[in-house]
Structure formats: structure tokens, C-alpha cells
Amino acid sequence: MHPVDFLVVGGGVAGLRAAIGLAASGRVLVLTKAEPAESNTGYAQGGIAAAFGDDDTPALHAADTVRAGDGLCDESAVAVLVEEGPPDVRELLAWGARFDLGADGRPALGREAAHSVRRVLHAGDATGREIGRVLWERVSGLATAETIDHVLATEIIVEDGRARGLRYFDAAGASHEVRAGATLLATGGAGRVFRETTNPAVATGDGIALAIHAGARVADLEFVQFHPTALNLAGAPRFLISEALRGEGARLVNGRGDAFMLRRHPDGDLAPRDVVARGIVRESEETGAPVFLTLAHLDAGYVRARFPTIAAMCAQVGLDLARDPIPVGPAAHYMMGGVDTDEWGRTSLPGLFAAGEVACTGVHGANRLASNSLLEGLVFGARAAVAMQQPARGAALKADRIIADGSSLIAPAVDGGDDRPDAIRHQPSALDSEAVRDVMWRNAGLFRSREGLTDAVHALDGAGAAAPPATADEWRQHNLRTVAYAIARAALRREESRGGHFRADFPRRDDARWQVHIVDARGDA
Ligand code: SIN
């Protein structure tokens, strides 16, 4: 493969927006893992948050984002998000994004949990698909951009302390190398590290594994958001039942039909996601019955017209969204942590950039505000494109981050008698991907404890010790175990509860010890 100026790994909103920004300055290669539309972007239902309303301002959006982030948002990254968000969304509209409009012809704004005003622009309940459509159309028209799909990225090429491109397998299983002046990881999320997830099959955290193996810093990996309302029906996929439904008045009820969330939080059904997710599990345990979302009190025609995708998915499993109680439960949804970057997408490794869900700017803190993810991809994808055209340099470590015990991130210490949480005993892992997902869901999911996390870490800790992978399938398993291990270990280390990270053995937030982003790095990145 000929060298390119810019390599973009991932075909979601962050990668595509970056490709558009880069195309005037050189040759761009976009690598995607599956079909072009198959990314977390394409599955985003609720919408894209931006301060468009007359009652809204970027400052109010920032305040909601910071409150949801539970004391851990990087406020400079938040300022970038909320201030650059509205102009970037306007640009998307100018490029042809068809969002739903209100009677005044302006974008209609939806409501979601923890937003103090209506702020969510949407295209029915398939907003991500619409944004992906607009961006793909634009990328397809760029003379300097090329796309290769069905690619499995395996290794960043690192030479003389900087990233020089990537190794990957193509759809036929042949391995390739492409050299690039600047490489962007826009590989999306890692929900598939858990058994129950709203994410598509491609969301296995590849970018995090690539960065770890290349020696780049990763941060905040313990912070995984579990969405409260995935479909919870035996044998059916855990597809997302958007929070926007609750924004429009849908209610969570227990098996007896009682609305229970107000008993658990003053904001009721629109409490923060982590609170609702745990509330559902506890209610279900206490009543011995599943929890349901009901829209039966709303106008059925409106429900079907406003949420056609979700209604169609429900119909496929024999449920009428507008009339039937819909069984729901939590599932892994979004990764707040990721590859540590500055506000321009620079990682600690010169020449390597990251944007979107794979990155950790700190913008979401410990818990992402609903519908800030598409916005993040748009804003930080555009910014990464700017930085990728500048001379390569690594991002400095921000003042609110501490480096933790990085040497054992991949190959854990062999240690006999020490029972500190960080002292991990080595047992080569033979877990296949399904077993990894089971272990992570059971032990590193919604409710965590030292005991469960230690079990998970022990089960996974051969991830770095196994023989180097050779085939695409071995790489897939290797990378999944690497990401799972890194998440479990980060969760074991943080002995408090904050945002998406809930430790049953440390149920309180502890700012004195833990109001800090924890960064792992292999080597001296
Ligand atoms: C949803 O529609 O509930 C999910 C949107 C998001 O994760 O922000």
C-alpha cells in the first residue's frame, strides 16, 4: 500500500468529520471495520445536543455536562464542546442534514435525562444514521479520499518514538502495512467487551488496544456508561430503547405497573443514567419481576411517528411500542475513558491522534450527558484534522491526571502474597471472546466489588502474556482481552463510586482521594 498523508481508522462521525477537514491538504485513507454505516454513530438514536434553544446557552450546556460528569469533567474540553458545537452542527445542516423541524421551521429540540432544557436535535430516532449519511456523502465526493472497508487494524507502526502508520488485515485475511504522516484513531467504543451491550459487533475497543500496545497513554478506563433501557427479552438483541422516549413522557414501571423511579431519585425517570440503570436492577430484584417502559398513556400515533425505528425493532419481536409494556434493562453503552488526548486529539505518541468515543479528552468526566457523544465526534474530529496538519508532537500530561503503575497494564506482575488491589497474580488467560464478555458483564458491569474485579483480572491477566497473535482472529481475541483487562484493572484500582463506576464495597464518591483522572501507560509515553 502506498504511503498516505493522513490515515483515519474508523468510519463514524469523528473519523468522517476529520477526513473532510484533511482532504484539502493531502491524500486521506479511511479504514473501516465493516460496512461504512456500521459504527456506533449509525446506532445513535436520541440525537445531538447543542445549545440552539432560545432558553439555552453554551454555559448552561456546560453546566449540565459537568453535573452529569460527577466531578470529573475536564472543563476546558467541555468549553470547547459546548462553544464549537452549535457552529459545527450548523455546518452539518448546511451540508444537508435533515433534522426534524418545529412549527417555526427551526430544528425541533428533544429532552433527555440531566439536560435542564430541550437541547437535542434529532432526525426521528435515527439521528446517527442521518449524520453518517451526510458525512459519507461528502467523503465520497472528495477526490483525495479513499476508503477501504472490512479492515481489522492490528498495530500502530512506531519508529523513532512516533507513529508512522498502521498494520491491518483486509477482508480476505491478508496482512498489509500503510505508512502515514499522521494517523487518527476514530474506532469508536468498546461495548462488545461486555456480554450485554447496545453496541454493534464492531465496537470492541480496538483503538484502545492499538494505543496500549503502541505505548500511548490511556485514561479513565473504569468509566463505562451502562444505558438503563436496552430491550430485555430472552433471545432478542439488546437494542437501544432511547432515553428520548422518557424525554417525551415514557415511564418505567415495575411488574405491578407502579412507576418507581421517583422513589429512587427526585428526577424520577429522567435521573442520571447510572442512577436509573441501578434503580432498574434493584427494583427488579426487590419485586422479583422485570421492569418495563410504558408509553401506553401517550398518543399512539405520535409515538409511532416520532420513534419509527424503535417501533419497527419492537414489532420484529412482537411488541407494539405504543401499547405494550416493553421489558428493559441495562447494557454497556458508552466508554467515557479511552486514549488520553489533549483538546486537539493529540495523544502522548507524536503522529498518533484520537477523536470520538475512543478518545479521552475528559469531556464526559465519569458519566456522559445524553446526546453529547455525536457532538463530541463532530467537534473533536474537526479539531483533530487541524492538528494532524501541523508538525507532530505528543500531548503533554494534563495537570489533573496522574500516571498509575503503567508497567503492568499489559503483562501483569507475577506476585505471590501481596493482596493490595494492584498486585495481580499472573495466570495465562485461555478465555475466548464470549468468556471474556461473560466475565466482564458479571464482574466489571453495573455493580462492581474488589472480589469480583479481582476475579476478572485474574481470569484475564494472560492477555499480554500469550504468544503474539498471528491471524486476524487471534488479533481480535487478543485485543478484546487487552481492553477487558485494562478496564477491569482500572475499576479495581478506583476505590470509590462515581458516575458510571459503582463499587458496592465503596458506594460513596470520595473527592479527597479520587477526584483525578488516572492514566495508564506502557513504557515512557
Ligand atoms: C439514547 O438515545 O438513549 C442514547 C443517546 C446517547 O447515548 O446519548
PDB file of N, CA, C and O in Angstrom, residues 255-290:
ATOM      1  N   GLY A 255     -43.109  -4.720  37.807  1.00  0.00           N
ATOM      2  CA  GLY A 255     -44.002  -5.789  37.364  1.00  0.00           C
ATOM      3  C   GLY A 255     -45.449  -5.580  37.788  1.00  0.00           C
ATOM      4  O   GLY A 255     -46.363  -6.131  37.175  1.00  0.00           O
ATOM      5  N   ARG A 256     -45.654  -4.753  38.830  1.00  0.00           N
ATOM      6  CA  ARG A 256     -47.032  -4.474  39.283  1.00  0.00           C
ATOM      7  C   ARG A 256     -47.612  -3.248  38.573  1.00  0.00           C
ATOM      8  O   ARG A 256     -48.731  -2.825  38.858  1.00  0.00           O
ATOM      9  N   GLY A 257     -46.799  -2.655  37.696  1.00  0.00           N
ATOM     10  CA  GLY A 257     -47.280  -1.470  36.963  1.00  0.00           C
ATOM     11  C   GLY A 257     -47.024  -0.166  37.706  1.00  0.00           C
ATOM     12  O   GLY A 257     -47.513   0.890  37.277  1.00  0.00           O
ATOM     13  N   ASP A 258     -46.288  -0.214  38.838  1.00  0.00           N
ATOM     14  CA  ASP A 258     -46.030   1.026  39.591  1.00  0.00           C
ATOM     15  C   ASP A 258     -44.819   1.758  39.023  1.00  0.00           C
ATOM     16  O   ASP A 258     -43.747   1.151  38.836  1.00  0.00           O
ATOM     17  N   ALA A 259     -44.989   3.071  38.831  1.00  0.00           N
ATOM     18  CA  ALA A 259     -43.843   3.907  38.426  1.00  0.00           C
ATOM     19  C   ALA A 259     -42.968   4.065  39.675  1.00  0.00           C
ATOM     20  O   ALA A 259     -43.439   4.525  40.710  1.00  0.00           O
ATOM     21  N   PHE A 260     -41.704   3.656  39.590  1.00  0.00           N
ATOM     22  CA  PHE A 260     -40.895   3.566  40.815  1.00  0.00           C
ATOM     23  C   PHE A 260     -39.742   4.555  40.883  1.00  0.00           C
ATOM     24  O   PHE A 260     -39.121   4.741  41.930  1.00  0.00           O
ATOM     25  N   MET A 261     -39.400   5.203  39.775  1.00  0.00           N
ATOM     26  CA  MET A 261     -38.140   5.956  39.787  1.00  0.00           C
ATOM     27  C   MET A 261     -38.162   7.161  40.726  1.00  0.00           C
ATOM     28  O   MET A 261     -37.138   7.523  41.291  1.00  0.00           O
ATOM     29  N   LEU A 262     -39.370   7.765  40.937  1.00  0.00           N
ATOM     30  CA  LEU A 262     -39.400   8.918  41.841  1.00  0.00           C
ATOM     31  C   LEU A 262     -39.064   8.520  43.273  1.00  0.00           C
ATOM     32  O   LEU A 262     -38.593   9.333  44.056  1.00  0.00           O
ATOM     33  N   ARG A 263     -39.304   7.263  43.601  1.00  0.00           N
ATOM     34  CA  ARG A 263     -38.908   6.764  44.929  1.00  0.00           C
ATOM     35  C   ARG A 263     -37.391   6.698  45.053  1.00  0.00           C
ATOM     36  O   ARG A 263     -36.828   6.672  46.127  1.00  0.00           O
ATOM     37  N   ARG A 264     -36.715   6.644  43.919  1.00  0.00           N
ATOM     38  CA  ARG A 264     -35.276   6.396  43.942  1.00  0.00           C
ATOM     39  C   ARG A 264     -34.461   7.648  43.662  1.00  0.00           C
ATOM     40  O   ARG A 264     -33.289   7.728  43.979  1.00  0.00           O
ATOM     41  N   HIS A 265     -35.090   8.642  43.005  1.00  0.00           N
ATOM     42  CA  HIS A 265     -34.341   9.882  42.698  1.00  0.00           C
ATOM     43  C   HIS A 265     -35.356  10.985  42.412  1.00  0.00           C
ATOM     44  O   HIS A 265     -36.374  10.729  41.750  1.00  0.00           O
ATOM     45  N   PRO A 266     -35.077  12.219  42.885  1.00  0.00           N
ATOM     46  CA  PRO A 266     -36.042  13.306  42.661  1.00  0.00           C
ATOM     47  C   PRO A 266     -36.326  13.573  41.183  1.00  0.00           C
ATOM     48  O   PRO A 266     -37.402  14.083  40.832  1.00  0.00           O
ATOM     49  N   ASP A 267     -35.378  13.248  40.299  1.00  0.00           N
ATOM     50  CA  ASP A 267     -35.629  13.476  38.859  1.00  0.00           C
ATOM     51  C   ASP A 267     -36.350  12.303  38.202  1.00  0.00           C
ATOM     52  O   ASP A 267     -36.575  12.310  36.977  1.00  0.00           O
ATOM     53  N   GLY A 268     -36.719  11.305  39.008  1.00  0.00           N
ATOM     54  CA  GLY A 268     -37.535  10.206  38.511  1.00  0.00           C
ATOM     55  C   GLY A 268     -36.947   9.531  37.284  1.00  0.00           C
ATOM     56  O   GLY A 268     -35.758   9.199  37.246  1.00  0.00           O
ATOM     57  N   ASP A 269     -37.784   9.373  36.260  1.00  0.00           N
ATOM     58  CA  ASP A 269     -37.355   8.662  35.047  1.00  0.00           C
ATOM     59  C   ASP A 269     -36.238   9.381  34.300  1.00  0.00           C
ATOM     60  O   ASP A 269     -35.580   8.790  33.445  1.00  0.00           O
ATOM     61  N   LEU A 270     -36.061  10.656  34.586  1.00  0.00           N
ATOM     62  CA  LEU A 270     -35.005  11.401  33.890  1.00  0.00           C
ATOM     63  C   LEU A 270     -33.812  11.683  34.815  1.00  0.00           C
ATOM     64  O   LEU A 270     -33.062  12.632  34.616  1.00  0.00           O
ATOM     65  N   ALA A 271     -33.630  10.832  35.804  1.00  0.00           N
ATOM     66  CA  ALA A 271     -32.432  10.910  36.649  1.00  0.00           C
ATOM     67  C   ALA A 271     -31.219  10.503  35.801  1.00  0.00           C
ATOM     68  O   ALA A 271     -31.375   9.940  34.713  1.00  0.00           O
ATOM     69  N   PRO A 272     -29.990  10.779  36.294  1.00  0.00           N
ATOM     70  CA  PRO A 272     -28.802  10.375  35.522  1.00  0.00           C
ATOM     71  C   PRO A 272     -28.830   8.882  35.179  1.00  0.00           C
ATOM     72  O   PRO A 272     -29.381   8.067  35.920  1.00  0.00           O
ATOM     73  N   ARG A 273     -28.204   8.555  34.048  1.00  0.00           N
ATOM     74  CA  ARG A 273     -28.278   7.185  33.534  1.00  0.00           C
ATOM     75  C   ARG A 273     -27.829   6.126  34.524  1.00  0.00           C
ATOM     76  O   ARG A 273     -28.429   5.054  34.618  1.00  0.00           O
ATOM     77  N   ASP A 274     -26.746   6.396  35.238  1.00  0.00           N
ATOM     78  CA  ASP A 274     -26.240   5.362  36.159  1.00  0.00           C
ATOM     79  C   ASP A 274     -27.253   5.113  37.267  1.00  0.00           C
ATOM     80  O   ASP A 274     -27.449   3.973  37.703  1.00  0.00           O
ATOM     81  N   VAL A 275     -27.925   6.175  37.718  1.00  0.00           N
ATOM     82  CA  VAL A 275     -28.919   6.039  38.796  1.00  0.00           C
ATOM     83  C   VAL A 275     -30.109   5.218  38.287  1.00  0.00           C
ATOM     84  O   VAL A 275     -30.597   4.303  38.968  1.00  0.00           O
ATOM     85  N   VAL A 276     -30.572   5.522  37.092  1.00  0.00           N
ATOM     86  CA  VAL A 276     -31.724   4.796  36.537  1.00  0.00           C
ATOM     87  C   VAL A 276     -31.339   3.329  36.300  1.00  0.00           C
ATOM     88  O   VAL A 276     -32.109   2.405  36.608  1.00  0.00           O
ATOM     89  N   ALA A 277     -30.129   3.105  35.785  1.00  0.00           N
ATOM     90  CA  ALA A 277     -29.706   1.730  35.487  1.00  0.00           C
ATOM     91  C   ALA A 277     -29.681   0.889  36.766  1.00  0.00           C
ATOM     92  O   ALA A 277     -30.223  -0.228  36.814  1.00  0.00           O
ATOM     93  N   ARG A 278     -29.079   1.435  37.822  1.00  0.00           N
ATOM     94  CA  ARG A 278     -29.046   0.662  39.071  1.00  0.00           C
ATOM     95  C   ARG A 278     -30.441   0.546  39.670  1.00  0.00           C
ATOM     96  O   ARG A 278     -30.800  -0.484  40.248  1.00  0.00           O
ATOM     97  N   GLY A 279     -31.237   1.607  39.521  1.00  0.00           N
ATOM     98  CA  GLY A 279     -32.617   1.582  40.028  1.00  0.00           C
ATOM     99  C   GLY A 279     -33.417   0.444  39.394  1.00  0.00           C
ATOM    100  O   GLY A 279     -34.176  -0.260  40.072  1.00  0.00           O
ATOM    101  N   ILE A 280     -33.245   0.240  38.102  1.00  0.00           N
ATOM    102  CA  ILE A 280     -33.980  -0.822  37.399  1.00  0.00           C
ATOM    103  C   ILE A 280     -33.583  -2.190  37.954  1.00  0.00           C
ATOM    104  O   ILE A 280     -34.437  -3.040  38.240  1.00  0.00           O
ATOM    105  N   VAL A 281     -32.276  -2.387  38.117  1.00  0.00           N
ATOM    106  CA  VAL A 281     -31.822  -3.706  38.603  1.00  0.00           C
ATOM    107  C   VAL A 281     -32.341  -3.948  40.022  1.00  0.00           C
ATOM    108  O   VAL A 281     -32.853  -5.016  40.347  1.00  0.00           O
ATOM    109  N   ARG A 282     -32.259  -2.923  40.846  1.00  0.00           N
ATOM    110  CA  ARG A 282     -32.693  -3.110  42.252  1.00  0.00           C
ATOM    111  C   ARG A 282     -34.201  -3.339  42.328  1.00  0.00           C
ATOM    112  O   ARG A 282     -34.670  -4.194  43.099  1.00  0.00           O
ATOM    113  N   GLU A 283     -34.946  -2.575  41.539  1.00  0.00           N
ATOM    114  CA  GLU A 283     -36.403  -2.732  41.555  1.00  0.00           C
ATOM    115  C   GLU A 283     -36.769  -4.151  41.115  1.00  0.00           C
ATOM    116  O   GLU A 283     -37.645  -4.803  41.698  1.00  0.00           O
ATOM    117  N   SER A 284     -36.062  -4.609  40.122  1.00  0.00           N
ATOM    118  CA  SER A 284     -36.337  -5.937  39.601  1.00  0.00           C
ATOM    119  C   SER A 284     -36.003  -7.004  40.645  1.00  0.00           C
ATOM    120  O   SER A 284     -36.766  -7.963  40.843  1.00  0.00           O
ATOM    121  N   GLU A 285     -34.868  -6.808  41.333  1.00  0.00           N
ATOM    122  CA  GLU A 285     -34.501  -7.773  42.386  1.00  0.00           C
ATOM    123  C   GLU A 285     -35.520  -7.747  43.523  1.00  0.00           C
ATOM    124  O   GLU A 285     -35.948  -8.789  44.022  1.00  0.00           O
ATOM    125  N   GLU A 286     -35.937  -6.530  43.915  1.00  0.00           N
ATOM    126  CA  GLU A 286     -36.850  -6.418  45.057  1.00  0.00           C
ATOM    127  C   GLU A 286     -38.248  -6.958  44.745  1.00  0.00           C
ATOM    128  O   GLU A 286     -38.927  -7.487  45.615  1.00  0.00           O
ATOM    129  N   THR A 287     -38.675  -6.808  43.501  1.00  0.00           N
ATOM    130  CA  THR A 287     -40.037  -7.247  43.160  1.00  0.00           C
ATOM    131  C   THR A 287     -40.047  -8.639  42.529  1.00  0.00           C
ATOM    132  O   THR A 287     -41.120  -9.225  42.333  1.00  0.00           O
ATOM    133  N   GLY A 288     -38.856  -9.124  42.175  1.00  0.00           N
ATOM    134  CA  GLY A 288     -38.779 -10.445  41.545  1.00  0.00           C
ATOM    135  C   GLY A 288     -39.399 -10.470  40.158  1.00  0.00           C
ATOM    136  O   GLY A 288     -39.812 -11.535  39.679  1.00  0.00           O
ATOM    137  N   ALA A 289     -39.477  -9.315  39.501  1.00  0.00           N
ATOM    138  CA  ALA A 289     -40.102  -9.263  38.167  1.00  0.00           C
ATOM    139  C   ALA A 289     -39.342  -8.267  37.305  1.00  0.00           C
ATOM    140  O   ALA A 289     -38.680  -7.362  37.820  1.00  0.00           O
ATOM    141  N   PRO A 290     -39.439  -8.395  35.985  1.00  0.00           N
ATOM    142  CA  PRO A 290     -38.758  -7.437  35.111  1.00  0.00           C
ATOM    143  C   PRO A 290     -39.336  -6.031  35.249  1.00  0.00           C
ATOM    144  O   PRO A 290     -40.432  -5.848  35.787  1.00  0.00           O
TER     145      PRO A 290
END
